[in-house]
Structures are given as C-alpha cells and as structure tokens.
Amino acid sequence: MRVIVTRPAAQAQTWVAALTSAGVQAQALPLIDIRPAQDLAPVHQAWLDLPAQGLVIFVSANAVEAFFAARPAAVAWPPALAAASTGPGTSAALRAQGVALIEEPPADAALFDSEVLWQQLATQPWQGRRVCVVRGEDGRDWLAEQLRDAGAQVSFVAAYRRVLPQLDAAAQRLLEQAREHTASFLWLFSSSQAVAHLTRLAGFAPRSAWAHAQALGSHPRIVQAAREAGFGHVDCAPPTVAAVLQHLRKRAGAGQP
C-alpha cells in the first residue's frame, strides 16, 4: 500500500518525511496550491489592530503561515494576545512563529474542527470582546456565529487563497499510476477542496473509475466528499501522522494489503 499525501507542498513534504521514517511508502501529490491573498492591505491592517483584539483564530496552518509571511516590518505579535487553533498542525505552526498562548482542542480529540474548538472557548466571557478570524478567501462561518451569539465582535481577514495546482511531470505520473492501480494506493485527504481538485485533474473520470480506490479523510465532511467523488473505501482519522500509522497497522492486522 502506497500512501499519497495531498496537502499543500510544504506540509506534504513534512508528512512524507515522517511517514517514510516510519517505514511507509509515501509520496506527495499536492492537490491545493496556496497563494497569498490578492489584496494584502487588510492583512497588514489586521496586524496593526492586534493590540485591540481579545483573540485571533487561525483556521489552518496555511492561515498561520500566510498571516505571518505578510507581517509588516517592525510589527510583532503581542505577547499577551492568545491565538486559537482548530488542530495540532495549526498549533504547531503558531508555536513555530513564537506564539505562546494558544487555545486549542485537546490533543486526544477524535476530531479537530470548529465545533471542538468552541467547546474549549464557550465558557469564556465574550461580551464586547473583539475576535479576528484568519482564514482563506472563503470558509465556514459557524464558529463566528457562535461567538457573535455570545456577544463578541467578530471580523475576518483573508490571508491566502487556495487554487488548482499545476502538476509537474512527476506528479502527473503518480496521478496516472494511482488511477490505473487504484487498490494499491491510500489517499490522505485533509480538505474537501483537495478531493474536488483531484476530480478535475484526473480528467473528470467517471465515478466507477475510483470504485476500488481507498482514502483516509481527516473529517466526516471530507470523507463524504471522497465518497461522493466515487471512492469505494473511505475511513476517517484525526489529521496526525500517528493516526495514519495506526490506521495502516489496523489494516495490516486485518490482513488487508
């Protein structure tokens, strides 16, 4: 079983290295290309407004990296300002940027998403507090709605955009191999958009083409997207290397290839 990591390029390489060091045959096939937001002026203003914020929520590691990449010169993250993270990858990205105060789901959570993060935040007093949500050019508003209902003043800033990648020759060969030998690969999906991009890049193959394909999604919404794309065997696991390794060991123990 060969594992295909579909995360954006920089994150995919980190995952491939970790899986390979654990003895897994893993390759990167990034299905989302991360670009800076077309207009960075709101990001720069968000940096200047940080001292007035009560919390800054980052929806992904990409949000962290894009936001900090656009940091104006001579502007620093306020040491007393807390950031919120939806999962371990985002938390790791925040710590890499030197953010010390992080609100995050428990490390042993079965899922990492806005709903689980809200369980951590819901008991805090939000009336009148300002909250900034850093995300891509689109995203869910569910968490913002909960905060507004609790009295917070919520704003959004788009720090990046997700676009269809241009596959190089090696990536195109890997995609063709995975289409021809679907049962020999396990796709790792951390985004429903990655599933949609795969459908486009694969040449709008019929659903039956993926009937024997196998995937692991990091959230039930992603699992559903893969099933709707025609993947015949899709499971759900937290977005950690340890969870993927546990899934592979379970497969091996059950005698699956």
PDB file of N, CA, C and O in Angstrom, residues 1-46:
ATOM      1  N   MET A   1       0.844  -1.192   0.000  1.00  0.00           N
ATOM      2  CA  MET A   1       0.000   0.000   0.000  1.00  0.00           C
ATOM      3  C   MET A   1       0.886   1.252   0.000  1.00  0.00           C
ATOM      4  O   MET A   1       1.678   1.466   0.917  1.00  0.00           O
ATOM      5  N   ARG A   2       0.761   2.058  -1.039  1.00  0.00           N
ATOM      6  CA  ARG A   2       1.493   3.322  -1.133  1.00  0.00           C
ATOM      7  C   ARG A   2       0.566   4.454  -0.721  1.00  0.00           C
ATOM      8  O   ARG A   2      -0.598   4.496  -1.107  1.00  0.00           O
ATOM      9  N   VAL A   3       1.078   5.366   0.073  1.00  0.00           N
ATOM     10  CA  VAL A   3       0.286   6.462   0.603  1.00  0.00           C
ATOM     11  C   VAL A   3       0.556   7.729  -0.195  1.00  0.00           C
ATOM     12  O   VAL A   3       1.713   8.081  -0.453  1.00  0.00           O
ATOM     13  N   ILE A   4      -0.512   8.404  -0.597  1.00  0.00           N
ATOM     14  CA  ILE A   4      -0.400   9.670  -1.321  1.00  0.00           C
ATOM     15  C   ILE A   4      -0.864  10.794  -0.402  1.00  0.00           C
ATOM     16  O   ILE A   4      -2.011  10.803   0.064  1.00  0.00           O
ATOM     17  N   VAL A   5       0.031  11.736  -0.141  1.00  0.00           N
ATOM     18  CA  VAL A   5      -0.266  12.888   0.718  1.00  0.00           C
ATOM     19  C   VAL A   5      -0.672  14.051  -0.173  1.00  0.00           C
ATOM     20  O   VAL A   5       0.105  14.480  -1.033  1.00  0.00           O
ATOM     21  N   THR A   6      -1.872  14.557   0.033  1.00  0.00           N
ATOM     22  CA  THR A   6      -2.425  15.571  -0.879  1.00  0.00           C
ATOM     23  C   THR A   6      -2.371  16.989  -0.321  1.00  0.00           C
ATOM     24  O   THR A   6      -2.892  17.919  -0.931  1.00  0.00           O
ATOM     25  N   ARG A   7      -1.767  17.173   0.825  1.00  0.00           N
ATOM     26  CA  ARG A   7      -1.683  18.506   1.426  1.00  0.00           C
ATOM     27  C   ARG A   7      -0.870  19.453   0.542  1.00  0.00           C
ATOM     28  O   ARG A   7      -0.128  18.993  -0.338  1.00  0.00           O
ATOM     29  N   PRO A   8      -0.967  20.772   0.784  1.00  0.00           N
ATOM     30  CA  PRO A   8      -0.123  21.712   0.044  1.00  0.00           C
ATOM     31  C   PRO A   8       1.353  21.339   0.172  1.00  0.00           C
ATOM     32  O   PRO A   8       1.765  20.701   1.146  1.00  0.00           O
ATOM     33  N   ALA A   9       2.145  21.741  -0.806  1.00  0.00           N
ATOM     34  CA  ALA A   9       3.508  21.219  -0.992  1.00  0.00           C
ATOM     35  C   ALA A   9       4.360  21.198   0.267  1.00  0.00           C
ATOM     36  O   ALA A   9       4.945  20.167   0.611  1.00  0.00           O
ATOM     37  N   ALA A  10       4.463  22.334   0.973  1.00  0.00           N
ATOM     38  CA  ALA A  10       5.358  22.393   2.129  1.00  0.00           C
ATOM     39  C   ALA A  10       4.926  21.411   3.211  1.00  0.00           C
ATOM     40  O   ALA A  10       5.756  20.681   3.776  1.00  0.00           O
ATOM     41  N   GLN A  11       3.639  21.357   3.504  1.00  0.00           N
ATOM     42  CA  GLN A  11       3.140  20.434   4.515  1.00  0.00           C
ATOM     43  C   GLN A  11       3.234  18.988   4.041  1.00  0.00           C
ATOM     44  O   GLN A  11       3.516  18.085   4.828  1.00  0.00           O
ATOM     45  N   ALA A  12       3.005  18.767   2.759  1.00  0.00           N
ATOM     46  CA  ALA A  12       3.060  17.409   2.225  1.00  0.00           C
ATOM     47  C   ALA A  12       4.454  16.811   2.400  1.00  0.00           C
ATOM     48  O   ALA A  12       4.597  15.641   2.768  1.00  0.00           O
ATOM     49  N   GLN A  13       5.480  17.600   2.143  1.00  0.00           N
ATOM     50  CA  GLN A  13       6.848  17.095   2.279  1.00  0.00           C
ATOM     51  C   GLN A  13       7.151  16.704   3.720  1.00  0.00           C
ATOM     52  O   GLN A  13       7.831  15.710   3.982  1.00  0.00           O
ATOM     53  N   THR A  14       6.646  17.488   4.670  1.00  0.00           N
ATOM     54  CA  THR A  14       6.848  17.159   6.090  1.00  0.00           C
ATOM     55  C   THR A  14       6.174  15.836   6.433  1.00  0.00           C
ATOM     56  O   THR A  14       6.742  14.989   7.127  1.00  0.00           O
ATOM     57  N   TRP A  15       4.953  15.658   5.928  1.00  0.00           N
ATOM     58  CA  TRP A  15       4.227  14.412   6.172  1.00  0.00           C
ATOM     59  C   TRP A  15       4.916  13.230   5.512  1.00  0.00           C
ATOM     60  O   TRP A  15       5.046  12.156   6.112  1.00  0.00           O
ATOM     61  N   VAL A  16       5.371  13.402   4.292  1.00  0.00           N
ATOM     62  CA  VAL A  16       6.054  12.312   3.589  1.00  0.00           C
ATOM     63  C   VAL A  16       7.305  11.894   4.352  1.00  0.00           C
ATOM     64  O   VAL A  16       7.585  10.702   4.518  1.00  0.00           O
ATOM     65  N   ALA A  17       8.062  12.875   4.843  1.00  0.00           N
ATOM     66  CA  ALA A  17       9.284  12.556   5.596  1.00  0.00           C
ATOM     67  C   ALA A  17       8.950  11.760   6.859  1.00  0.00           C
ATOM     68  O   ALA A  17       9.636  10.781   7.187  1.00  0.00           O
ATOM     69  N   ALA A  18       7.891  12.169   7.563  1.00  0.00           N
ATOM     70  CA  ALA A  18       7.520  11.481   8.797  1.00  0.00           C
ATOM     71  C   ALA A  18       7.031  10.063   8.514  1.00  0.00           C
ATOM     72  O   ALA A  18       7.385   9.109   9.226  1.00  0.00           O
ATOM     73  N   LEU A  19       6.221   9.905   7.489  1.00  0.00           N
ATOM     74  CA  LEU A  19       5.709   8.575   7.151  1.00  0.00           C
ATOM     75  C   LEU A  19       6.827   7.665   6.650  1.00  0.00           C
ATOM     76  O   LEU A  19       6.895   6.481   7.002  1.00  0.00           O
ATOM     77  N   THR A  20       7.708   8.208   5.830  1.00  0.00           N
ATOM     78  CA  THR A  20       8.820   7.420   5.294  1.00  0.00           C
ATOM     79  C   THR A  20       9.729   6.932   6.415  1.00  0.00           C
ATOM     80  O   THR A  20      10.196   5.784   6.407  1.00  0.00           O
ATOM     81  N   SER A  21       9.984   7.820   7.397  1.00  0.00           N
ATOM     82  CA  SER A  21      10.850   7.424   8.514  1.00  0.00           C
ATOM     83  C   SER A  21      10.222   6.316   9.350  1.00  0.00           C
ATOM     84  O   SER A  21      10.917   5.592  10.058  1.00  0.00           O
ATOM     85  N   ALA A  22       8.887   6.162   9.237  1.00  0.00           N
ATOM     86  CA  ALA A  22       8.186   5.095   9.955  1.00  0.00           C
ATOM     87  C   ALA A  22       8.035   3.843   9.100  1.00  0.00           C
ATOM     88  O   ALA A  22       7.355   2.892   9.494  1.00  0.00           O
ATOM     89  N   GLY A  23       8.661   3.838   7.932  1.00  0.00           N
ATOM     90  CA  GLY A  23       8.641   2.655   7.086  1.00  0.00           C
ATOM     91  C   GLY A  23       7.505   2.590   6.098  1.00  0.00           C
ATOM     92  O   GLY A  23       7.259   1.533   5.502  1.00  0.00           O
ATOM     93  N   VAL A  24       6.808   3.701   5.891  1.00  0.00           N
ATOM     94  CA  VAL A  24       5.679   3.734   4.960  1.00  0.00           C
ATOM     95  C   VAL A  24       6.144   4.265   3.606  1.00  0.00           C
ATOM     96  O   VAL A  24       6.924   5.214   3.536  1.00  0.00           O
ATOM     97  N   GLN A  25       5.663   3.638   2.534  1.00  0.00           N
ATOM     98  CA  GLN A  25       5.927   4.167   1.197  1.00  0.00           C
ATOM     99  C   GLN A  25       4.970   5.327   0.955  1.00  0.00           C
ATOM    100  O   GLN A  25       3.774   5.126   0.728  1.00  0.00           O
ATOM    101  N   ALA A  26       5.488   6.543   1.037  1.00  0.00           N
ATOM    102  CA  ALA A  26       4.655   7.731   0.925  1.00  0.00           C
ATOM    103  C   ALA A  26       5.208   8.673  -0.126  1.00  0.00           C
ATOM    104  O   ALA A  26       6.430   8.813  -0.275  1.00  0.00           O
ATOM    105  N   GLN A  27       4.311   9.302  -0.863  1.00  0.00           N
ATOM    106  CA  GLN A  27       4.679  10.290  -1.872  1.00  0.00           C
ATOM    107  C   GLN A  27       3.733  11.471  -1.788  1.00  0.00           C
ATOM    108  O   GLN A  27       2.576  11.330  -1.394  1.00  0.00           O
ATOM    109  N   ALA A  28       4.237  12.629  -2.173  1.00  0.00           N
ATOM    110  CA  ALA A  28       3.431  13.846  -2.154  1.00  0.00           C
ATOM    111  C   ALA A  28       2.786  14.076  -3.510  1.00  0.00           C
ATOM    112  O   ALA A  28       3.435  13.945  -4.546  1.00  0.00           O
ATOM    113  N   LEU A  29       1.516  14.403  -3.483  1.00  0.00           N
ATOM    114  CA  LEU A  29       0.802  14.844  -4.674  1.00  0.00           C
ATOM    115  C   LEU A  29      -0.100  16.007  -4.234  1.00  0.00           C
ATOM    116  O   LEU A  29      -1.302  15.844  -4.007  1.00  0.00           O
ATOM    117  N   PRO A  30       0.495  17.194  -4.050  1.00  0.00           N
ATOM    118  CA  PRO A  30      -0.282  18.336  -3.545  1.00  0.00           C
ATOM    119  C   PRO A  30      -1.455  18.658  -4.472  1.00  0.00           C
ATOM    120  O   PRO A  30      -1.266  18.863  -5.669  1.00  0.00           O
ATOM    121  N   LEU A  31      -2.641  18.697  -3.903  1.00  0.00           N
ATOM    122  CA  LEU A  31      -3.841  18.967  -4.691  1.00  0.00           C
ATOM    123  C   LEU A  31      -4.404  20.362  -4.435  1.00  0.00           C
ATOM    124  O   LEU A  31      -5.454  20.709  -4.972  1.00  0.00           O
ATOM    125  N   ILE A  32      -3.716  21.136  -3.615  1.00  0.00           N
ATOM    126  CA  ILE A  32      -4.088  22.529  -3.383  1.00  0.00           C
ATOM    127  C   ILE A  32      -2.814  23.363  -3.413  1.00  0.00           C
ATOM    128  O   ILE A  32      -1.821  23.014  -2.773  1.00  0.00           O
ATOM    129  N   ASP A  33      -2.854  24.424  -4.171  1.00  0.00           N
ATOM    130  CA  ASP A  33      -1.745  25.369  -4.216  1.00  0.00           C
ATOM    131  C   ASP A  33      -2.141  26.589  -3.395  1.00  0.00           C
ATOM    132  O   ASP A  33      -3.216  27.154  -3.599  1.00  0.00           O
ATOM    133  N   ILE A  34      -1.288  26.961  -2.434  1.00  0.00           N
ATOM    134  CA  ILE A  34      -1.574  28.088  -1.556  1.00  0.00           C
ATOM    135  C   ILE A  34      -0.883  29.338  -2.101  1.00  0.00           C
ATOM    136  O   ILE A  34       0.319  29.346  -2.322  1.00  0.00           O
ATOM    137  N   ARG A  35      -1.668  30.376  -2.303  1.00  0.00           N
ATOM    138  CA  ARG A  35      -1.141  31.660  -2.786  1.00  0.00           C
ATOM    139  C   ARG A  35      -1.515  32.759  -1.794  1.00  0.00           C
ATOM    140  O   ARG A  35      -2.540  32.650  -1.106  1.00  0.00           O
ATOM    141  N   PRO A  36      -0.742  33.832  -1.748  1.00  0.00           N
ATOM    142  CA  PRO A  36      -1.144  34.962  -0.890  1.00  0.00           C
ATOM    143  C   PRO A  36      -2.460  35.550  -1.363  1.00  0.00           C
ATOM    144  O   PRO A  36      -2.843  35.405  -2.532  1.00  0.00           O
ATOM    145  N   ALA A  37      -3.154  36.189  -0.462  1.00  0.00           N
ATOM    146  CA  ALA A  37      -4.381  36.884  -0.843  1.00  0.00           C
ATOM    147  C   ALA A  37      -4.049  37.937  -1.905  1.00  0.00           C
ATOM    148  O   ALA A  37      -2.957  38.505  -1.926  1.00  0.00           O
ATOM    149  N   GLN A  38      -4.987  38.166  -2.800  1.00  0.00           N
ATOM    150  CA  GLN A  38      -4.749  39.130  -3.864  1.00  0.00           C
ATOM    151  C   GLN A  38      -4.590  40.537  -3.318  1.00  0.00           C
ATOM    152  O   GLN A  38      -3.869  41.350  -3.895  1.00  0.00           O
ATOM    153  N   ASP A  39      -5.246  40.842  -2.214  1.00  0.00           N
ATOM    154  CA  ASP A  39      -5.133  42.149  -1.579  1.00  0.00           C
ATOM    155  C   ASP A  39      -4.624  41.950  -0.163  1.00  0.00           C
ATOM    156  O   ASP A  39      -5.337  41.426   0.700  1.00  0.00           O
ATOM    157  N   LEU A  40      -3.380  42.347   0.091  1.00  0.00           N
ATOM    158  CA  LEU A  40      -2.775  42.142   1.404  1.00  0.00           C
ATOM    159  C   LEU A  40      -2.990  43.315   2.350  1.00  0.00           C
ATOM    160  O   LEU A  40      -2.609  43.236   3.522  1.00  0.00           O
ATOM    161  N   ALA A  41      -3.604  44.388   1.873  1.00  0.00           N
ATOM    162  CA  ALA A  41      -3.824  45.545   2.737  1.00  0.00           C
ATOM    163  C   ALA A  41      -4.640  45.182   3.982  1.00  0.00           C
ATOM    164  O   ALA A  41      -4.294  45.608   5.097  1.00  0.00           O
ATOM    165  N   PRO A  42      -5.721  44.379   3.855  1.00  0.00           N
ATOM    166  CA  PRO A  42      -6.451  44.003   5.074  1.00  0.00           C
ATOM    167  C   PRO A  42      -5.616  43.173   6.047  1.00  0.00           C
ATOM    168  O   PRO A  42      -5.811  43.265   7.264  1.00  0.00           O
ATOM    169  N   VAL A  43      -4.693  42.376   5.520  1.00  0.00           N
ATOM    170  CA  VAL A  43      -3.819  41.589   6.399  1.00  0.00           C
ATOM    171  C   VAL A  43      -2.882  42.518   7.167  1.00  0.00           C
ATOM    172  O   VAL A  43      -2.676  42.368   8.383  1.00  0.00           O
ATOM    173  N   HIS A  44      -2.316  43.483   6.465  1.00  0.00           N
ATOM    174  CA  HIS A  44      -1.433  44.452   7.137  1.00  0.00           C
ATOM    175  C   HIS A  44      -2.203  45.213   8.209  1.00  0.00           C
ATOM    176  O   HIS A  44      -1.686  45.441   9.320  1.00  0.00           O
ATOM    177  N   GLN A  45      -3.429  45.611   7.913  1.00  0.00           N
ATOM    178  CA  GLN A  45      -4.233  46.331   8.900  1.00  0.00           C
ATOM    179  C   GLN A  45      -4.557  45.440  10.086  1.00  0.00           C
ATOM    180  O   GLN A  45      -4.578  45.905  11.239  1.00  0.00           O
ATOM    181  N   ALA A  46      -4.800  44.168   9.826  1.00  0.00           N
ATOM    182  CA  ALA A  46      -5.085  43.239  10.916  1.00  0.00           C
ATOM    183  C   ALA A  46      -3.904  43.143  11.876  1.00  0.00           C
ATOM    184  O   ALA A  46      -4.091  43.042  13.101  1.00  0.00           O
TER     185      ALA A  46
END
